[in-house]
Amino acid sequence: MLFFMELTNRDLQLLNDLYFVKYLNSRRIGSLFGYYKSALRRLKGLKDEGYIKVVDFLANGEQVFCLTKRGFNLLNKNYYYLSKNDKIIHNLLCGDFYFWLKGRGHNIEYFSIDEQVSYRYKGKNIKFRPDIIVKTDRWYLVEVDLCNKRFEEKVKKWEGYYESSIFKTRFELFPPIIIVSNNIDKVRAIINKYRQIDLNYAYIDIEYVKNNQYTYSKT
C-alpha cells in the first residue's frame, strides 16, 4: 500500500520560499517551523515524496535543500536547474535577508538572486549581477558582502547603470542600494571613496539579518 504525504500549509510555505531563495539549510528550516525535530520529519517526508532534494552539506554537517522538478510542478512555477555550487554560504545569506524582510512585515512582491542586469554606457555593453533584486514597498538592489572586496568595480557599475538611464525601462525611480555586510564601516569608507554620484545607500549588519526570528504560522 502506497503512502502519500498530506501537505500542510507550512510545507507549502516552505516550498514556495525555496522557489525564491533557491537553497535552505536544515537549521534555518527548523527555525521556520519553530521546532527542529518536527522540521526534520517534514523534510524527510518532502524529500521522500520527491519535492525537495539534498544538494550540499555545510561544514557542520547540516543538509542544504533545494526544490526538485516535481516541487516546481507542484507550485506551478517555471523550472530552473539547481546543483551544488561554490556560493552556497552566500546564497543562504541571501535567503536570510528574505526572511529578515518577512519578519519585519514586508510584503515581498518580487525576489530574485543573482539576476543579470545589462546596459550600454559610454559605448560599452556592461553586465552585472546584483546579489538580490527585491520589491517590497519599492524596488531595491541588495549586495550581501562577506569579503569587502571589489567595491570600486561595483560602484562604477551601479553608477553607470544610473547614468545610462536604462534603469527607467524597469524601475520608475533608481532603487536604493542596500549593503548587508560583516564590516559596515569598511564598506562605507570604500564606497564613499569611489562614489561619483549621490546614490541612495543603506547599510545593515549581516549578523542582524542572520539572527532574525521569523517563523511560519502553525495554522
CSV table of C-alpha atoms in Angstrom, one decimal:
chain,number,residue,atom,x,y,z
A,1,MET,CA,0.0,0.0,0.0
A,2,LEU,CA,1.5,3.4,-1.1
A,3,PHE,CA,1.6,6.3,1.4
A,4,PHE,CA,1.2,9.8,0.1
A,5,MET,CA,2.2,12.7,2.3
A,6,GLU,CA,-0.6,15.2,3.1
A,7,LEU,CA,1.0,18.6,2.6
A,8,THR,CA,0.3,21.2,5.3
A,9,ASN,CA,0.2,25.0,4.9
A,10,ARG,CA,3.7,25.2,6.4
A,11,ASP,CA,5.0,22.6,3.9
A,12,LEU,CA,3.6,24.7,1.0
A,13,GLN,CA,5.1,27.9,2.5
A,14,LEU,CA,8.5,26.2,2.7
A,15,LEU,CA,8.3,25.0,-0.9
A,16,ASN,CA,7.2,28.4,-2.1
A,17,ASP,CA,10.0,30.2,-0.2
A,18,LEU,CA,12.5,27.7,-1.5
A,19,TYR,CA,11.5,28.7,-5.0
A,20,PHE,CA,12.6,32.3,-4.3
A,21,VAL,CA,15.7,31.8,-2.2
A,22,LYS,CA,16.9,28.6,-4.0
A,23,TYR,CA,18.7,27.0,-1.1
A,24,LEU,CA,17.9,26.5,2.6
A,25,ASN,CA,19.8,24.7,5.3
A,26,SER,CA,18.2,22.4,7.8
A,27,ARG,CA,18.7,24.7,10.8
A,28,ARG,CA,17.0,27.7,9.1
A,29,ILE,CA,14.1,25.4,8.1
A,30,GLY,CA,13.9,24.3,11.7
A,31,SER,CA,13.6,27.9,12.8
A,32,LEU,CA,10.8,28.5,10.3
A,33,PHE,CA,8.8,25.5,11.6
A,34,GLY,CA,9.6,26.6,15.2
A,35,TYR,CA,10.7,23.1,16.2
A,36,TYR,CA,13.7,21.4,14.8
A,37,LYS,CA,12.7,17.8,15.2
A,38,SER,CA,9.3,18.5,13.7
A,39,ALA,CA,11.0,20.2,10.7
A,40,LEU,CA,13.3,17.2,10.2
A,41,ARG,CA,10.3,14.9,9.9
A,42,ARG,CA,8.6,17.2,7.4
A,43,LEU,CA,11.9,17.5,5.4
A,44,LYS,CA,12.2,13.7,5.3
A,45,GLY,CA,8.6,13.4,4.0
A,46,LEU,CA,9.1,16.2,1.4
A,47,LYS,CA,12.3,14.5,0.3
A,48,ASP,CA,10.8,11.0,0.1
A,49,GLU,CA,7.9,12.4,-1.9
A,50,GLY,CA,10.4,14.0,-4.4
A,51,TYR,CA,9.5,17.7,-3.8
A,52,ILE,CA,13.0,18.6,-2.5
A,53,LYS,CA,16.5,17.2,-2.6
A,54,VAL,CA,19.7,17.5,-0.6
A,55,VAL,CA,22.1,19.4,-2.8
A,56,ASP,CA,25.0,20.0,-0.4
A,57,PHE,CA,26.3,19.8,3.2
A,58,LEU,CA,27.7,22.6,5.4
A,59,ALA,CA,30.9,22.2,7.3
A,60,ASN,CA,28.9,21.5,10.5
A,61,GLY,CA,27.1,18.6,8.7
A,62,GLU,CA,23.8,20.4,8.1
A,63,GLN,CA,22.0,19.5,4.9
A,64,VAL,CA,21.2,22.1,2.2
A,65,PHE,CA,18.0,21.6,0.3
A,66,CYS,CA,16.6,22.9,-3.0
A,67,LEU,CA,13.4,22.1,-5.0
A,68,THR,CA,13.2,19.3,-7.5
A,69,LYS,CA,11.4,19.5,-10.8
A,70,ARG,CA,8.4,17.9,-9.0
A,71,GLY,CA,8.5,20.6,-6.4
A,72,PHE,CA,8.4,23.3,-9.2
A,73,ASN,CA,5.5,21.5,-10.9
A,74,LEU,CA,3.5,21.4,-7.6
A,75,LEU,CA,3.9,25.1,-7.3
A,76,ASN,CA,3.1,25.6,-11.0
A,77,LYS,CA,6.4,27.5,-11.4
A,78,ASN,CA,8.9,27.5,-14.2
A,79,TYR,CA,11.6,25.1,-13.6
A,80,TYR,CA,15.3,26.1,-13.2
A,81,TYR,CA,18.1,23.7,-12.6
A,82,LEU,CA,20.0,23.8,-9.3
A,83,SER,CA,23.0,22.0,-8.2
A,84,LYS,CA,25.9,22.2,-5.7
A,85,ASN,CA,27.9,25.4,-6.2
A,86,ASP,CA,30.7,27.3,-4.6
A,87,LYS,CA,28.4,30.1,-3.4
A,88,ILE,CA,26.1,28.1,-1.1
A,89,ILE,CA,27.0,30.2,2.0
A,90,HIS,CA,26.4,33.4,0.1
A,91,ASN,CA,23.1,32.1,-1.2
A,92,LEU,CA,22.0,31.1,2.2
A,93,LEU,CA,22.7,34.6,3.4
A,94,CYS,CA,20.5,36.0,0.6
A,95,GLY,CA,17.8,33.7,2.0
A,96,ASP,CA,18.4,35.1,5.5
A,97,PHE,CA,17.7,38.6,4.1
A,98,TYR,CA,14.5,37.3,2.5
A,99,PHE,CA,13.2,36.0,5.9
A,100,TRP,CA,14.5,39.2,7.6
A,101,LEU,CA,12.2,41.2,5.4
A,102,LYS,CA,9.3,38.8,6.1
A,103,GLY,CA,10.0,39.1,9.8
A,104,ARG,CA,9.7,42.8,9.6
A,105,GLY,CA,6.3,42.6,8.0
A,106,HIS,CA,7.3,43.4,4.4
A,107,ASN,CA,5.1,42.0,1.6
A,108,ILE,CA,7.6,40.7,-0.9
A,109,GLU,CA,6.3,41.1,-4.4
A,110,TYR,CA,9.5,40.1,-6.2
A,111,PHE,CA,12.7,38.5,-5.1
A,112,SER,CA,15.5,37.4,-7.4
A,113,ILE,CA,19.0,36.2,-6.6
A,114,ASP,CA,21.9,36.7,-8.9
A,115,GLU,CA,19.8,38.1,-11.8
A,116,GLN,CA,21.8,39.6,-14.7
A,117,VAL,CA,21.4,43.3,-15.5
A,118,SER,CA,22.6,44.6,-18.8
A,119,TYR,CA,23.1,48.2,-20.1
A,120,ARG,CA,25.1,50.2,-22.5
A,121,TYR,CA,27.1,53.1,-21.3
A,122,LYS,CA,29.8,55.2,-22.9
A,123,GLY,CA,29.9,52.9,-25.9
A,124,LYS,CA,30.3,49.7,-23.9
A,125,ASN,CA,28.0,46.9,-23.1
A,126,ILE,CA,28.0,46.4,-19.3
A,127,LYS,CA,26.7,43.4,-17.4
A,128,PHE,CA,26.4,42.8,-13.6
A,129,ARG,CA,24.5,40.7,-11.2
A,130,PRO,CA,23.1,42.3,-8.1
A,131,ASP,CA,23.0,39.7,-5.3
A,132,ILE,CA,19.3,40.4,-4.9
A,133,ILE,CA,16.7,42.4,-6.7
A,134,VAL,CA,13.6,42.8,-4.5
A,135,LYS,CA,10.4,44.7,-4.5
A,136,THR,CA,8.5,45.4,-1.2
A,137,ASP,CA,7.2,48.9,-0.8
A,138,ARG,CA,9.5,49.8,-3.7
A,139,TRP,CA,12.4,48.3,-5.6
A,140,TYR,CA,15.8,47.7,-4.0
A,141,LEU,CA,19.2,46.4,-5.1
A,142,VAL,CA,20.9,44.4,-2.4
A,143,GLU,CA,24.6,43.5,-2.0
A,144,VAL,CA,25.4,40.7,0.5
A,145,ASP,CA,29.0,41.3,1.3
A,146,LEU,CA,31.3,38.8,3.1
A,147,CYS,CA,34.8,39.9,1.9
A,148,ASN,CA,34.7,43.7,1.5
A,149,LYS,CA,36.3,43.4,-2.0
A,150,ARG,CA,35.7,44.7,-5.5
A,151,PHE,CA,33.5,47.6,-4.3
A,152,GLU,CA,35.3,50.1,-6.6
A,153,GLU,CA,34.1,48.0,-9.6
A,154,LYS,CA,30.6,47.6,-8.1
A,155,VAL,CA,30.2,51.3,-7.5
A,156,LYS,CA,31.2,52.0,-11.1
A,157,LYS,CA,28.6,49.6,-12.4
A,158,TRP,CA,25.8,50.9,-10.2
A,159,GLU,CA,26.6,54.5,-11.2
A,160,GLY,CA,26.9,53.5,-14.9
A,161,TYR,CA,23.5,51.8,-14.7
A,162,TYR,CA,22.1,55.0,-13.2
A,163,GLU,CA,23.7,57.3,-15.8
A,164,SER,CA,22.7,55.1,-18.7
A,165,SER,CA,19.0,55.8,-17.8
A,166,ILE,CA,18.3,52.2,-18.9
A,167,PHE,CA,17.0,51.5,-15.4
A,168,LYS,CA,13.9,53.5,-16.3
A,169,THR,CA,12.7,50.7,-18.5
A,170,ARG,CA,12.2,48.7,-15.4
A,171,PHE,CA,12.1,51.0,-12.4
A,172,GLU,CA,10.2,54.3,-12.0
A,173,LEU,CA,13.0,55.5,-9.7
A,174,PHE,CA,16.5,54.2,-9.3
A,175,PRO,CA,16.4,51.7,-6.5
A,176,PRO,CA,18.2,52.3,-3.2
A,177,ILE,CA,21.2,50.1,-2.8
A,178,ILE,CA,21.2,48.1,0.5
A,179,ILE,CA,24.6,46.7,1.7
A,180,VAL,CA,24.4,43.8,4.0
A,181,SER,CA,27.9,43.4,5.4
A,182,ASN,CA,30.0,42.0,8.2
A,183,ASN,CA,32.1,45.2,8.2
A,184,ILE,CA,29.9,48.2,7.6
A,185,ASP,CA,32.4,50.8,8.5
A,186,LYS,CA,35.0,49.4,6.0
A,187,VAL,CA,32.4,49.1,3.1
A,188,ARG,CA,31.0,52.5,3.7
A,189,ALA,CA,34.5,54.0,3.6
A,190,ILE,CA,35.3,52.2,0.3
A,191,ILE,CA,32.0,53.3,-1.3
A,192,ASN,CA,32.5,56.9,-0.1
A,193,LYS,CA,36.0,56.9,-1.6
A,194,TYR,CA,35.0,55.8,-5.1
A,195,ARG,CA,31.4,57.1,-5.5
A,196,GLN,CA,30.9,59.9,-8.0
A,197,ILE,CA,27.1,60.2,-7.8
A,198,ASP,CA,24.9,60.6,-4.7
A,199,LEU,CA,23.1,57.3,-5.0
A,200,ASN,CA,20.9,56.2,-2.0
A,201,TYR,CA,22.9,53.6,0.1
A,202,ALA,CA,21.7,51.9,3.2
A,203,TYR,CA,23.8,49.6,5.4
A,204,ILE,CA,22.6,46.6,7.5
A,205,ASP,CA,24.8,44.4,9.8
A,206,ILE,CA,24.9,40.8,8.5
A,207,GLU,CA,24.6,39.3,12.0
A,208,TYR,CA,21.3,41.3,12.5
A,209,VAL,CA,20.0,39.7,9.3
A,210,LYS,CA,21.2,36.2,10.1
A,211,ASN,CA,19.6,36.3,13.6
A,212,ASN,CA,16.1,37.1,12.5
A,213,GLN,CA,13.4,35.1,14.3
A,214,TYR,CA,10.8,34.7,11.5
A,215,THR,CA,8.6,31.6,11.8
A,216,TYR,CA,5.7,30.1,10.0
A,217,SER,CA,2.2,30.3,11.4
A,218,LYS,CA,1.0,27.0,12.8
A,219,THR,CA,-2.4,27.3,11.1
